[in-house]
Amino acid sequence: MNNRQAIRALIRKDIRSVTSSIQLWLPMLIVPLIIGIIVPSALLWAASRMNLHSISNINVILETMNRLIQDGLMPSLASMTSENHRIVYYLALYMFAPLFLIIPVMASSILTANSFAGEKERKTLEGLLFTPMSMSTLFKGKVLAALIPSLFLSWVTFILYGVIANILMYPMFGKLMFPNLNWIILIVWVVPTCSLAVILLNVLISAKVRGFQEAYQLGGLVVLPLLALIAGQATGMLLIGPWMLFGTGAVLLLISWVLLRLVTIWNRRQQLAESQI
């Protein structure tokens, strides 16, 4: 068996182990469905059709938009005819964007926690270590087995959200508004680099700990910086633009390179075998 065949076999095996367990694949579907489709769609529908001042806590977002207009950060909002137009535009094209980083982080954490830690719990890692495949091939298979489903889930959610957003926005604006440049950079550049960084970090953690739950809990700490990013975007303190997204992706790529070096240095065949004892 050559390296490509071994990698494909590892990918199929890892994906099959996830799809065969409802405890693993159900959260991977529910979370994107809620934060990527149901909640944004409900808020966009409400913002486009309701009296905004009748919605509790909406004044916080209205004040944020007014501050952005006054500071000249979003001149496109100033030319819109109503507060409903402004808030729908702001929600659909700016405020919901950071939420889509949670989807690959969550999916990657589940998939990679099930990687080495899951193999240890199932007592199957030792068999993999005794196969003739190289450690490089083993890690490539593990990384790709998490990266491919993570990106697929993120992109499918993005497409569904885009369809719904355009359906709700078209009657108001008379044209297709989604996606803008920020969303394209986010999905094409930031989501893959974020997924890769999270996967490599979780592979590193998963190879060191003994169980799935421990690996998943440690890997889940990656969500904390994203919550700060979401709060900054919602309050207008951190308005994400194209250059910031390009820079974020570049930093994540650098972090991935560092993590890849650590994975290859810290995880030797003998070390992983000894962790089974």
PDB file of C-alpha atoms in Angstrom, residues 19 45 71 80 113 153 186 202 213 273:
ATOM      1  CA  THR A  19     -20.659   8.816  11.267  1.00  0.00           C
ATOM      2  CA  TRP A  45     -36.702  38.008   9.418  1.00  0.00           C
ATOM      3  CA  ASP A  71     -17.052  57.704  12.674  1.00  0.00           C
ATOM      4  CA  MET A  80     -30.077  53.592   3.630  1.00  0.00           C
ATOM      5  CA  ALA A 113     -10.537  14.550  19.744  1.00  0.00           C
ATOM      6  CA  LEU A 153     -19.760  21.418   6.933  1.00  0.00           C
ATOM      7  CA  LEU A 186     -13.622  34.549   5.566  1.00  0.00           C
ATOM      8  CA  ASN A 202      -6.195  19.077  18.809  1.00  0.00           C
ATOM      9  CA  GLN A 213     -13.636  13.662  26.698  1.00  0.00           C
ATOM     10  CA  ALA A 273       3.195   3.320  21.782  1.00  0.00           C
TER      11      ALA A 273
END
